[in-house]
mmCIF file of C-alpha atoms and ligand atoms in Angstrom:
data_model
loop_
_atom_site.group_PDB
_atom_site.id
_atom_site.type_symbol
_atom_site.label_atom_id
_atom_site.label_comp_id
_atom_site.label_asym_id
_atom_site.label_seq_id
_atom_site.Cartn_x
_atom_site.Cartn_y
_atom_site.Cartn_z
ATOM 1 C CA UNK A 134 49.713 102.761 -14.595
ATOM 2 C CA UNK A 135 50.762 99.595 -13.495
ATOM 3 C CA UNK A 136 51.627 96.626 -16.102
ATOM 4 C CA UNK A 137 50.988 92.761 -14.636
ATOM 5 C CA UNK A 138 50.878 89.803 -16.889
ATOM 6 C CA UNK A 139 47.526 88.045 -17.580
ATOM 7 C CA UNK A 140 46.727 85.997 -14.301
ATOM 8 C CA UNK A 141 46.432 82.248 -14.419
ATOM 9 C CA UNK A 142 43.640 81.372 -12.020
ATOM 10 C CA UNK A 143 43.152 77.137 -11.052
ATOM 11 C CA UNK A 144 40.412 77.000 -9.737
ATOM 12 C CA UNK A 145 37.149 78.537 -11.099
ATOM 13 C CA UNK A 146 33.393 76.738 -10.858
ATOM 14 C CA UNK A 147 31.337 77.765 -14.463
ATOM 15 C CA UNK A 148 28.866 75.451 -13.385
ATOM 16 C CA UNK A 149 27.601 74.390 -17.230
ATOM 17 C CA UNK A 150 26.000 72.141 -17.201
ATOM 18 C CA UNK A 151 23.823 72.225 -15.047
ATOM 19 C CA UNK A 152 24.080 75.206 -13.426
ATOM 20 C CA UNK A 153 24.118 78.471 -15.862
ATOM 21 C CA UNK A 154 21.337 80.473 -13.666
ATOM 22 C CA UNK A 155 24.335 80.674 -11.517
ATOM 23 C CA UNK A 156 27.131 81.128 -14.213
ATOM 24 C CA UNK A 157 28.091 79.578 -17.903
ATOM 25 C CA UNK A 158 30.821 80.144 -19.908
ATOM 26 C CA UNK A 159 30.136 83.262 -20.936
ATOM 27 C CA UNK A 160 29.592 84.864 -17.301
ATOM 28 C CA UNK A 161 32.561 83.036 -15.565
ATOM 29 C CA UNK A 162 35.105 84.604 -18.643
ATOM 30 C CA UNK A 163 33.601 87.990 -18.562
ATOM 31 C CA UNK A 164 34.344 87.638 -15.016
ATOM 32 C CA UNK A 165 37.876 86.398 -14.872
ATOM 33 C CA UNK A 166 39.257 89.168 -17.816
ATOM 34 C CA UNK A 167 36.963 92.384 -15.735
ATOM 35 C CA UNK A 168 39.304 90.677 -12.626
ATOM 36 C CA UNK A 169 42.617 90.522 -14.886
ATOM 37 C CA UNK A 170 42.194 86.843 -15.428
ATOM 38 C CA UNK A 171 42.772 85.818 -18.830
ATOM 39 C CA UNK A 172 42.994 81.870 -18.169
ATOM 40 C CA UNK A 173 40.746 79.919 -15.807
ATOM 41 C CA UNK A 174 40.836 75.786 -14.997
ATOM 42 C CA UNK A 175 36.897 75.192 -14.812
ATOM 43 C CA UNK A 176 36.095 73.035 -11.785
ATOM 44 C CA UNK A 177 34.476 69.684 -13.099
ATOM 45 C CA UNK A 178 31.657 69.190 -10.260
ATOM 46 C CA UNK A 179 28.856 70.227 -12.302
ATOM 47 C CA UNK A 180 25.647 68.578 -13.154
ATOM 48 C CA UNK A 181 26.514 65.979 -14.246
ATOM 49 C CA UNK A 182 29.854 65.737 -13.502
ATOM 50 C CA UNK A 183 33.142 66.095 -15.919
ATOM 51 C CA UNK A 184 33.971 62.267 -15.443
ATOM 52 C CA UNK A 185 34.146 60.487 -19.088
ATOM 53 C CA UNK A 186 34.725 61.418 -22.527
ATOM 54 C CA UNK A 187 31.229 63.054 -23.406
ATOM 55 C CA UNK A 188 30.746 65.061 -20.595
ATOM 56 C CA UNK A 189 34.399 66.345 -21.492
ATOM 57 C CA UNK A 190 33.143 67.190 -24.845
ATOM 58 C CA UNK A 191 30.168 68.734 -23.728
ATOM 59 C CA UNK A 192 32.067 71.559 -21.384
ATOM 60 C CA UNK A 193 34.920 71.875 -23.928
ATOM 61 C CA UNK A 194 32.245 72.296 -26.863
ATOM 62 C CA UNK A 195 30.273 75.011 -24.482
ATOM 63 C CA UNK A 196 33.570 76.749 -24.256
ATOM 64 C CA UNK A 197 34.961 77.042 -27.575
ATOM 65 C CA UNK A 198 31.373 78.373 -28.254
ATOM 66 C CA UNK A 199 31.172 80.892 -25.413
ATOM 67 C CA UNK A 200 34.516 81.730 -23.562
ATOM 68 C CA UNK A 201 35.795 84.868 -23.864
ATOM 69 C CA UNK A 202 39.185 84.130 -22.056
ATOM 70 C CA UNK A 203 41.531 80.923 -22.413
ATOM 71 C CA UNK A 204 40.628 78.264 -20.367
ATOM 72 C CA UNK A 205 40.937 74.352 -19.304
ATOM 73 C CA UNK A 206 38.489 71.941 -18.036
ATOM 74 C CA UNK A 207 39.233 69.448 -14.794
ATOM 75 C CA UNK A 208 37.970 65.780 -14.623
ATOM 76 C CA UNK A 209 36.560 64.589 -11.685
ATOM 77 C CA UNK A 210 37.487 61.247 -10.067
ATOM 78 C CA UNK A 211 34.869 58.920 -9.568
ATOM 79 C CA UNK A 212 34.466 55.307 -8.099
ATOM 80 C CA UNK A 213 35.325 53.772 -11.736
ATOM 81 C CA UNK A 214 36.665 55.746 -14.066
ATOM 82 C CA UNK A 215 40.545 55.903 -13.114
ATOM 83 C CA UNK A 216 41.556 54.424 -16.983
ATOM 84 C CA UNK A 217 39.170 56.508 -18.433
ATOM 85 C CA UNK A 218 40.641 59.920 -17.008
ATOM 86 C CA UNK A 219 44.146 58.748 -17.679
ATOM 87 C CA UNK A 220 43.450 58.501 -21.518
ATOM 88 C CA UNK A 221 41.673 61.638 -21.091
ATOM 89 C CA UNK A 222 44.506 63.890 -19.516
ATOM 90 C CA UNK A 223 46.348 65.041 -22.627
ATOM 91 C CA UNK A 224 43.070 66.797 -23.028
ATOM 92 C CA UNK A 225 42.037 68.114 -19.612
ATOM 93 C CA UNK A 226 43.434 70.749 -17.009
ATOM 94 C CA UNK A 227 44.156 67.792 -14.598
ATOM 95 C CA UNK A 228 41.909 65.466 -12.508
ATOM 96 C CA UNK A 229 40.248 66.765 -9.240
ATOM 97 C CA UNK A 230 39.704 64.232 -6.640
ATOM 98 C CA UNK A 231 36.992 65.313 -3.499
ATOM 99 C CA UNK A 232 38.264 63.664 -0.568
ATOM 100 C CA UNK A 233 35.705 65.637 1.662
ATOM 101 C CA UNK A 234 32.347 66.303 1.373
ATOM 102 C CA UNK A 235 31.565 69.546 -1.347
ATOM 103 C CA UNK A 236 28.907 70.728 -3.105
ATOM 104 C CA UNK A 237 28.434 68.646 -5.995
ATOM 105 C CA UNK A 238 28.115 64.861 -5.925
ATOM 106 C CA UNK A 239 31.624 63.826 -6.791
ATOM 107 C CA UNK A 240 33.227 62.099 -3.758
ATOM 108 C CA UNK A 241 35.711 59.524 -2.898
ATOM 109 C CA UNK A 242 35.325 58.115 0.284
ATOM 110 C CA UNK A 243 36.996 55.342 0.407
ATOM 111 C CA UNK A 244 41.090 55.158 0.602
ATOM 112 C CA UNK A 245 40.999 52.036 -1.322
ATOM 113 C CA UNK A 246 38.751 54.643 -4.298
ATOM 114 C CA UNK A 247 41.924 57.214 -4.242
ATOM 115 C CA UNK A 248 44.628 54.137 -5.429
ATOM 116 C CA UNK A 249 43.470 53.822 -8.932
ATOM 117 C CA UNK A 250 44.060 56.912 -9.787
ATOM 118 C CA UNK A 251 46.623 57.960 -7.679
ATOM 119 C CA UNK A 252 48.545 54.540 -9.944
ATOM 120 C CA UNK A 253 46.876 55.688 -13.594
ATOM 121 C CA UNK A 254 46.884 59.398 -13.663
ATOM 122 C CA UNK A 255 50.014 60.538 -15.615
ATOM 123 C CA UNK A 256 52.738 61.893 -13.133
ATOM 124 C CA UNK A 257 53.438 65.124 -15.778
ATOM 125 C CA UNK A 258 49.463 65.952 -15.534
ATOM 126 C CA UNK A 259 48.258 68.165 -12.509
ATOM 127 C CA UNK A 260 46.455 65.899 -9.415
ATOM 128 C CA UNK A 261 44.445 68.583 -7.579
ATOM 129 C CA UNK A 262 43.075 67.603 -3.950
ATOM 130 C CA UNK A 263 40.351 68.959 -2.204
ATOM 131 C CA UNK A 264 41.739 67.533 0.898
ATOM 132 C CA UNK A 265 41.355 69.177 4.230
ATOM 133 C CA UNK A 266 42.738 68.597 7.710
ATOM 134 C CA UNK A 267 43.791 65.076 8.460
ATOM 135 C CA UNK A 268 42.247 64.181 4.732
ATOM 136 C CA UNK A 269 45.139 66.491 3.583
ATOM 137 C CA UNK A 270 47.634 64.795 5.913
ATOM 138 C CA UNK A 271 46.660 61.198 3.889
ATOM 139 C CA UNK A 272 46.327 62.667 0.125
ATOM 140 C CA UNK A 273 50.367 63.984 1.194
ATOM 141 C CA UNK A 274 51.074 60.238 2.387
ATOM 142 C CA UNK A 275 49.830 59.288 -0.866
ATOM 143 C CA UNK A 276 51.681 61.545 -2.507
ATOM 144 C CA UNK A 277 54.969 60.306 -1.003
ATOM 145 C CA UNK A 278 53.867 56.953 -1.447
ATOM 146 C CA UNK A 279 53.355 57.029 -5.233
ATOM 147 C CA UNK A 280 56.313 59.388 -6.074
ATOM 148 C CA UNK A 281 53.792 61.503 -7.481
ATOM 149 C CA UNK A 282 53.493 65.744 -6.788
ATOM 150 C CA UNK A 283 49.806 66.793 -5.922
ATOM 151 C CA UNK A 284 48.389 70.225 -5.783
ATOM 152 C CA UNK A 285 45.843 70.897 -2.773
ATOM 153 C CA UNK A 286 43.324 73.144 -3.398
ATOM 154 C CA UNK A 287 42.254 76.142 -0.830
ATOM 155 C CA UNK A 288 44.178 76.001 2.103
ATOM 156 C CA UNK A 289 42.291 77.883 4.931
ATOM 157 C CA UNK A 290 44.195 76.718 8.533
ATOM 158 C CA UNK A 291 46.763 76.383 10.605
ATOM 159 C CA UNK A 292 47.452 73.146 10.987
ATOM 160 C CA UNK A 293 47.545 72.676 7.141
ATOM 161 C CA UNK A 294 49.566 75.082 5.904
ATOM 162 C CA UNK A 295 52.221 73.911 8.356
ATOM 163 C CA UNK A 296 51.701 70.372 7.467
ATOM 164 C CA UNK A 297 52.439 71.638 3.652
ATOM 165 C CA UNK A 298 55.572 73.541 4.568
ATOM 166 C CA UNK A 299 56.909 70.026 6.821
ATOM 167 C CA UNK A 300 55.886 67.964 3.771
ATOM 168 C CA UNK A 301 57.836 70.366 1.264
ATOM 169 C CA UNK A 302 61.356 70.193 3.788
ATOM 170 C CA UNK A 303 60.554 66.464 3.348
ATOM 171 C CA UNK A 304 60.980 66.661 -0.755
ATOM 172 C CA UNK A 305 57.133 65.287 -1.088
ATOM 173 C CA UNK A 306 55.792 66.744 -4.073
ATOM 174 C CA UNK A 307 53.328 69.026 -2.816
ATOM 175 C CA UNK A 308 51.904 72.078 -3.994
ATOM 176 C CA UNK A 309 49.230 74.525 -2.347
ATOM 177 C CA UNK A 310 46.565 77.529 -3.006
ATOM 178 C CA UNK A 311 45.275 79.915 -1.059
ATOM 179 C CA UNK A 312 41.799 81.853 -1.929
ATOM 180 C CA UNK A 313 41.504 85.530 -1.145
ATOM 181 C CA UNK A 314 38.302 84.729 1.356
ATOM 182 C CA UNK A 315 40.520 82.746 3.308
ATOM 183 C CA UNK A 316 43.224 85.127 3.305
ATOM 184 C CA UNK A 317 40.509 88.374 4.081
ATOM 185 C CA UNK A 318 37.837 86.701 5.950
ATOM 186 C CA UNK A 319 37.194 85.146 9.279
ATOM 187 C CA UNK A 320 34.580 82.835 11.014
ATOM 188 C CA UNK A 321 31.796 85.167 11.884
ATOM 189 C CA UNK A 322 31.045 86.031 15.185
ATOM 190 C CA UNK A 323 26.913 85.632 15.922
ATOM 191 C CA UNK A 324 27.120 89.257 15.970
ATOM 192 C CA UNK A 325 28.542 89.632 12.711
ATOM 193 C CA UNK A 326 26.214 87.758 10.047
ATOM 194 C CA UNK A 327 27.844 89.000 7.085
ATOM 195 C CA UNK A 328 31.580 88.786 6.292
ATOM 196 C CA UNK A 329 31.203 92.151 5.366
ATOM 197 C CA UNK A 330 29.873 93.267 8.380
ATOM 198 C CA UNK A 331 27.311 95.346 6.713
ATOM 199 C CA UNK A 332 24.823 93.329 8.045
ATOM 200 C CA UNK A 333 23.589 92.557 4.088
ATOM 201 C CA UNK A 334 22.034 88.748 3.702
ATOM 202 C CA UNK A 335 21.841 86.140 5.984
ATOM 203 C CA UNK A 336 24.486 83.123 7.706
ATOM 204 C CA UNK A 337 24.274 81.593 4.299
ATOM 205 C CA UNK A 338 26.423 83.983 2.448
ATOM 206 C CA UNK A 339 29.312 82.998 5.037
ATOM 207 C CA UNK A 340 28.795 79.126 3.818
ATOM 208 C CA UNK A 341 31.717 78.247 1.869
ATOM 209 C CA UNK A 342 34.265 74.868 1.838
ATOM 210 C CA UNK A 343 36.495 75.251 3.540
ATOM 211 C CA UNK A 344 34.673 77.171 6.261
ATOM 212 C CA UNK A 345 35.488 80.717 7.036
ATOM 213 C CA UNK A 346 38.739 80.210 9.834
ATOM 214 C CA UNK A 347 39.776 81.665 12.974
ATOM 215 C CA UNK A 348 41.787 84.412 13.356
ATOM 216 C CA UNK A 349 44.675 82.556 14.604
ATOM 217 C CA UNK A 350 44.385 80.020 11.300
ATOM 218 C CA UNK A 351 44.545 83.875 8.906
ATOM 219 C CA UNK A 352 47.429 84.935 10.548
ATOM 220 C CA UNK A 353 49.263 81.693 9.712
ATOM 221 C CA UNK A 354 48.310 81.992 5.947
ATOM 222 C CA UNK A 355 49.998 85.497 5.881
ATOM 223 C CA UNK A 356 53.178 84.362 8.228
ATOM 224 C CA UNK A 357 53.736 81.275 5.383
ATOM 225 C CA UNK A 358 52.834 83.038 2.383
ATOM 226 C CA UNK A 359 56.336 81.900 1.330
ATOM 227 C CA UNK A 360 54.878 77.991 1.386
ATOM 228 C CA UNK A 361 52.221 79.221 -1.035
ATOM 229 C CA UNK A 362 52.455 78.591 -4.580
ATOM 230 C CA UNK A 363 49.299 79.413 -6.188
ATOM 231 C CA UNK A 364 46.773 82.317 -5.348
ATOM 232 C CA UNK A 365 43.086 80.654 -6.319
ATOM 233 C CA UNK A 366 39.735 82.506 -6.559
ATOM 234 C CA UNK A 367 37.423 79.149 -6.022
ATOM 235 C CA UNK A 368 35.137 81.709 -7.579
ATOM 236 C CA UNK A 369 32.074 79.041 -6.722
ATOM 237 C CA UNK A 370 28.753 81.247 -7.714
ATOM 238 C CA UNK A 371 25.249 80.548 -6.516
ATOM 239 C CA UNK A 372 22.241 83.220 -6.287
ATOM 240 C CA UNK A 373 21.942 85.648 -3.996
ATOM 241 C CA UNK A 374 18.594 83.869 -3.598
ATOM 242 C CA UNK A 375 20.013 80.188 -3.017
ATOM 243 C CA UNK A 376 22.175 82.265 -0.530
ATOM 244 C CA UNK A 377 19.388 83.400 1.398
ATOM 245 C CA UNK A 378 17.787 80.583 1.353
ATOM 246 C CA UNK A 379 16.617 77.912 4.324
ATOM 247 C CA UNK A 380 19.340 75.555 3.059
ATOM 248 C CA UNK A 381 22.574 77.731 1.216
ATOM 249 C CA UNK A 382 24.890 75.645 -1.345
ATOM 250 C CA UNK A 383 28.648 77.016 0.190
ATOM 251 C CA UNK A 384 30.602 78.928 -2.232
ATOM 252 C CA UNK A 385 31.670 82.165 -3.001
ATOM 253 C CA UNK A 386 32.122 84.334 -6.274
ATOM 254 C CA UNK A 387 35.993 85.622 -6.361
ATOM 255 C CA UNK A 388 37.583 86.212 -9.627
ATOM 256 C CA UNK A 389 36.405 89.918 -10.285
ATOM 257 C CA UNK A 390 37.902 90.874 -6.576
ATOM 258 C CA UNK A 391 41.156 89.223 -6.254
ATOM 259 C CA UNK A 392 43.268 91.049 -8.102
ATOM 260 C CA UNK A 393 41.920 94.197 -6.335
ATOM 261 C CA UNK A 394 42.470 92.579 -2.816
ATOM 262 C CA UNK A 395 45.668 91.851 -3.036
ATOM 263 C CA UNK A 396 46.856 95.083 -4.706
ATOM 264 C CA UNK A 397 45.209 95.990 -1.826
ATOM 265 C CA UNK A 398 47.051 94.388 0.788
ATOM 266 C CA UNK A 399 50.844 94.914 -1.616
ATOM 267 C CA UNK A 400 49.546 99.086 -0.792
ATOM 268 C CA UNK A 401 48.951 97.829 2.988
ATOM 269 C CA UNK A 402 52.913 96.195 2.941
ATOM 270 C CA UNK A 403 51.759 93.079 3.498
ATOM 271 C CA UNK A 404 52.485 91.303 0.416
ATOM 272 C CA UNK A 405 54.500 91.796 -2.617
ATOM 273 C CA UNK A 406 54.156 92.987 -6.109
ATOM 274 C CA UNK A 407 56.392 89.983 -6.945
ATOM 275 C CA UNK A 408 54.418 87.226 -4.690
ATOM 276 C CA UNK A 409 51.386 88.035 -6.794
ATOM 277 C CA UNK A 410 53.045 87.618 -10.055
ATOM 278 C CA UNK A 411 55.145 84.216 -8.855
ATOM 279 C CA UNK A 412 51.733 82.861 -7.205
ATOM 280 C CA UNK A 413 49.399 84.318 -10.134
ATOM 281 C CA UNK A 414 51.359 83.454 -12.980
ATOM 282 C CA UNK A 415 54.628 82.300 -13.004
ATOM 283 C CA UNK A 416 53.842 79.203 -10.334
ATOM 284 C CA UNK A 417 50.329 78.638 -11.603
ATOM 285 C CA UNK A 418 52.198 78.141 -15.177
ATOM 286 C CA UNK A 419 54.534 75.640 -13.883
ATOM 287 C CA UNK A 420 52.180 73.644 -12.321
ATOM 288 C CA UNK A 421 49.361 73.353 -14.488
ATOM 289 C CA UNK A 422 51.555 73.064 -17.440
ATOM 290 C CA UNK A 423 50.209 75.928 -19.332
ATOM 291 C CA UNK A 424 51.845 77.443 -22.339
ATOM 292 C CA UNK A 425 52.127 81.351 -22.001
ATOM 293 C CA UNK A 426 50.240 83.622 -23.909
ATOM 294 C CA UNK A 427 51.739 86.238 -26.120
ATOM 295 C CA UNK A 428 51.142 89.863 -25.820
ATOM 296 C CA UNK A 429 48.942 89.583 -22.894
ATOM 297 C CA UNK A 430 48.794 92.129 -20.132
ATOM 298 C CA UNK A 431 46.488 93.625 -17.449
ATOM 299 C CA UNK A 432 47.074 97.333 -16.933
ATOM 300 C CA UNK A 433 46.157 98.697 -13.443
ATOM 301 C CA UNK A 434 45.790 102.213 -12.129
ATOM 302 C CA UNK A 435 47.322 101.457 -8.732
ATOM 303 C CA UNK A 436 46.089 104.667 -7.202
ATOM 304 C CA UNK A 437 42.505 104.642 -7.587
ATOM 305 C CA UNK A 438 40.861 103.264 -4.953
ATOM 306 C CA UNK A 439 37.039 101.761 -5.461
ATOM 307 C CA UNK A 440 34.187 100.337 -3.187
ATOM 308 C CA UNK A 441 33.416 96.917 -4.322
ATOM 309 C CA UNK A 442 30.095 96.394 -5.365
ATOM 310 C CA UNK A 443 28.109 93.422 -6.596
ATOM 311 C CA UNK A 444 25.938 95.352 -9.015
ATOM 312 C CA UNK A 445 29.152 96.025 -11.166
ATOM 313 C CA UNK A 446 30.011 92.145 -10.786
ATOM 314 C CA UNK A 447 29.774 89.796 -14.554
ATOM 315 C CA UNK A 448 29.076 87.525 -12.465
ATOM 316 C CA UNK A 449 25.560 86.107 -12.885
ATOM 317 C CA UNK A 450 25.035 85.881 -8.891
ATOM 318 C CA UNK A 451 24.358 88.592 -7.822
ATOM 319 C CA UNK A 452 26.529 88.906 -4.891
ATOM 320 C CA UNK A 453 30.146 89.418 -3.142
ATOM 321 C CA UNK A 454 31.350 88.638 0.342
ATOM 322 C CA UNK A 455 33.114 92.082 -0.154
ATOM 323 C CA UNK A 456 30.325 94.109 -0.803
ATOM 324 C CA UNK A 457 31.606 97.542 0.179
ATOM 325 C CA UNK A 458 35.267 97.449 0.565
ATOM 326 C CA UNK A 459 37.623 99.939 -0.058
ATOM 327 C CA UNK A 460 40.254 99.070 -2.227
ATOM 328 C CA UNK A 461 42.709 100.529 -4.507
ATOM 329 C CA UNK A 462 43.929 99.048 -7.756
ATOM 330 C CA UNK A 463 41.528 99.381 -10.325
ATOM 331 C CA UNK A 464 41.969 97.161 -13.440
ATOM 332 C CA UNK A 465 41.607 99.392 -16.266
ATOM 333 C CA UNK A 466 42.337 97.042 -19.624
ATOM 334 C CA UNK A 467 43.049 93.892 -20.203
ATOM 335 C CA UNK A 468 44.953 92.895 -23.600
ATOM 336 C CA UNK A 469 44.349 88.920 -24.684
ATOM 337 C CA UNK A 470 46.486 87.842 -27.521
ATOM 338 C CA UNK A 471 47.110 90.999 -29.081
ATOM 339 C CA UNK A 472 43.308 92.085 -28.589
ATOM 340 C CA UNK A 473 41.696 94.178 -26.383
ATOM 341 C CA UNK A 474 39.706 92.375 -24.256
ATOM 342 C CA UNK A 475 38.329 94.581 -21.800
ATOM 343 C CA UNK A 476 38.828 98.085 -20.865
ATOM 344 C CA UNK A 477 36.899 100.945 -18.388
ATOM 345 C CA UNK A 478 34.288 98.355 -17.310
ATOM 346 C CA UNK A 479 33.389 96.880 -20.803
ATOM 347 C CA UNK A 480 33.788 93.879 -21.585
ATOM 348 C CA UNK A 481 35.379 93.565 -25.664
ATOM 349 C CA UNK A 482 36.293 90.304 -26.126
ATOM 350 C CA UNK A 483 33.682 87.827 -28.352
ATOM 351 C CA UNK A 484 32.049 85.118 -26.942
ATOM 352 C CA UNK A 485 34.581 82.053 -28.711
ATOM 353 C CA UNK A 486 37.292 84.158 -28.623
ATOM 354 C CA UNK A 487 39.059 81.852 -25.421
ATOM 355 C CA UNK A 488 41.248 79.031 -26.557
ATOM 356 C CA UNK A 489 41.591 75.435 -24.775
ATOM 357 C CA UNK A 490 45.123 75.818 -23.168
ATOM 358 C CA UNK A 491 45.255 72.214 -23.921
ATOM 359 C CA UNK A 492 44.636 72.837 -27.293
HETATM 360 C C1 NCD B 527 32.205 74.779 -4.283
HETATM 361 C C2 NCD B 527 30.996 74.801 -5.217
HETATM 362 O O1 NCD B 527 30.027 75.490 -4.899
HETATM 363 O O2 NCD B 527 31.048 74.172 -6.271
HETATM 364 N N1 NCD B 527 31.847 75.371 -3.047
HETATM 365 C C3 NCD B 527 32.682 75.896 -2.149
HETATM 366 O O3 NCD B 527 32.217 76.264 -1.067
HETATM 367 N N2 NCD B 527 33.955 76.057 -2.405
HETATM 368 C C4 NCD B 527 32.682 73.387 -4.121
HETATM 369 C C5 NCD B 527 34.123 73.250 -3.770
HETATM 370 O O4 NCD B 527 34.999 73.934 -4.286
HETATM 371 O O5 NCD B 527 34.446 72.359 -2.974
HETATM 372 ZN ZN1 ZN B 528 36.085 74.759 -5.587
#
């Protein structure tokens, strides 16, 4: 049996409000702790968005109601509300600024709409960027330019994760994440529909921002692993129907199956026990200023090896791009504060029992 601390995990989408026939509070927790998550930093690009102080209030009131792990709650920046999220960071996970187009309606297009906050946001709270390609290569200008470190959410190619590592010998504050599809998962041939190659669903359940990469752009993650600081589900739920559908929302669910894939790949030699505990925990806790969270641990039977299936997913979507795959590392009890939280598949933690880390 192996012992890991809880794992912190940035980037989650719980989609209330707005969205809880795809996932709520409830849902996305039960997720994260069967997936050895016990804190998650909720995504704010629901409907409506996390932009002001009683839509803030709304998600952190859903929370403290429903969450069964600890948790935080991003702001989104908008056209006009740069002072309003600075008073508001003491209180938030950090602000999350769309520089590219997303699901979700939050989007700054204009350069001259990133200044404001780029000025206002407090240099000691996170500044997350969903930034990619030569986007990425202007949020880093800005970063330099304001003396100011940014985090960039999911970095999927080449080109990026190169322009991170020249930005880092540079001293510009910049730190990355990498999500497990990204890491796992290619651009799918015609002849391969699903990313599982099982031939299960439709084009739409390879749909996810950033798109699926070459091969070419994967191998470069795993050569630079040592540029990456955070390991990120973007667990970003929608129905296996929306999937399906004539016009699929991009996203993918990811916190139950991380921990399991790259267990996975530490069996396969290709990563560390120690990278996933520095990228999981000990950088995400840096970063995101979180404080840690006594007697908490995820115990792990690092021999048994599992197919991954979506029918024994929390996850209210009904669906995994890894339907099917082998893996070994099974994640047999997780222990939140002192309490059991879940163990053999059962989830034991209340509803309410997740605190704000912010709190
Ligand atoms: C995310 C979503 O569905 O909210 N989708 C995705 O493909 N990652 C949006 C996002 O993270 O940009
Ligand atoms: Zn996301």
């Amino acid at each position: 049996m192996l012992k890991l601390p809880g794992l912190i995990d940035p980037h989650v989408h719980v989609r209330e409000p707005g969205g809880a026939h795809k996932e709520d509070w409830d849902t996305a927790t039960q997720a994260a702790l069967a997936g050895g998550v016990t804190i998650i930093l909720a995504m704010p690009n629901t409907q409506p968005p996390i932009f002001d102080e009683a839509t803030l209030k709304f998600s952190l009131d859903a929370a403290k109601q429903k969450a069964r792990c600890d948790y935080g709650q991003y702001l989104g920046a908008g056209p006009n509300n740069a002072d309003i999220a600075a008073a508001l960071a003491p209180k938030a996970a950090g602000l999350k600024m769309y520089l590219d187009s997303t699901f979700g309606e939050l989007r700054l297009d204009d350069m001259t709409l990133w200044t404001p906050h780029f000025q206002k946001f407090p240099k000691s709270a996170p500044l997350v960027m969903h930034s990619e390609s030569r986007t990425m290569a202007a949020a880093i200008l800005f970063s330099a330019i304001h003396d100011r470190p940014i985090h960039i959410a999911h970095v999927s190619l080449k080109e990026e994760i190169l322009l991170i590592k020249a930005a880092k010998e540079k001293g510009i504050k910049v730190t990355c994440e990498v999500c497990p599809h990204h890491l796992f998962l290619t651009k799918p041939s015609p002849l391969r529909p699903s990313p599982s190659g099982r031939g299960v669903g439709g084009e739409g359940r390879t749909e996810v921002r950033p798109r699926l990469a070459t091969q070419q752009d994967v191998d470069a993650l795993w050569a630079n692993l040592d540029v990456i600081d955070c390991f990120a589900t973007d667990h970003a739920p929608h129905t296996i129907e929306e999937k399906d559908s004539e016009n699929p929302p991009p996203g993918f669910p990811g916190l139950q199956t991380m921990l399991p894939l790259l267990l996975t790949a530490v069996d396969a030699g290709r990563l560390t026990f120690d990278a996933i505990i520095q990228k999981s925990v000990i950088n995400p806790r840096r970063i995101f200023n979180i404080p840690e969270q006594p007697e908490t641990w995820v115990e792990v039977d690092e021999n048994a090896v599992y197919e991954i299936k979506a029918a024994e997913g929390f996850t209210r979507c009904g669906w995994t791009p890894f339907e099917g795959w082998k893996v070994k590392g099974k994640i047999r009890k997780v222990v939140l504060r002192g309490k059991t939280a879940f163990e053999d598949g059962k989830i034991l933690a209340e509803a309410g029992y997740g605190r704000d880390v912010r709190e």
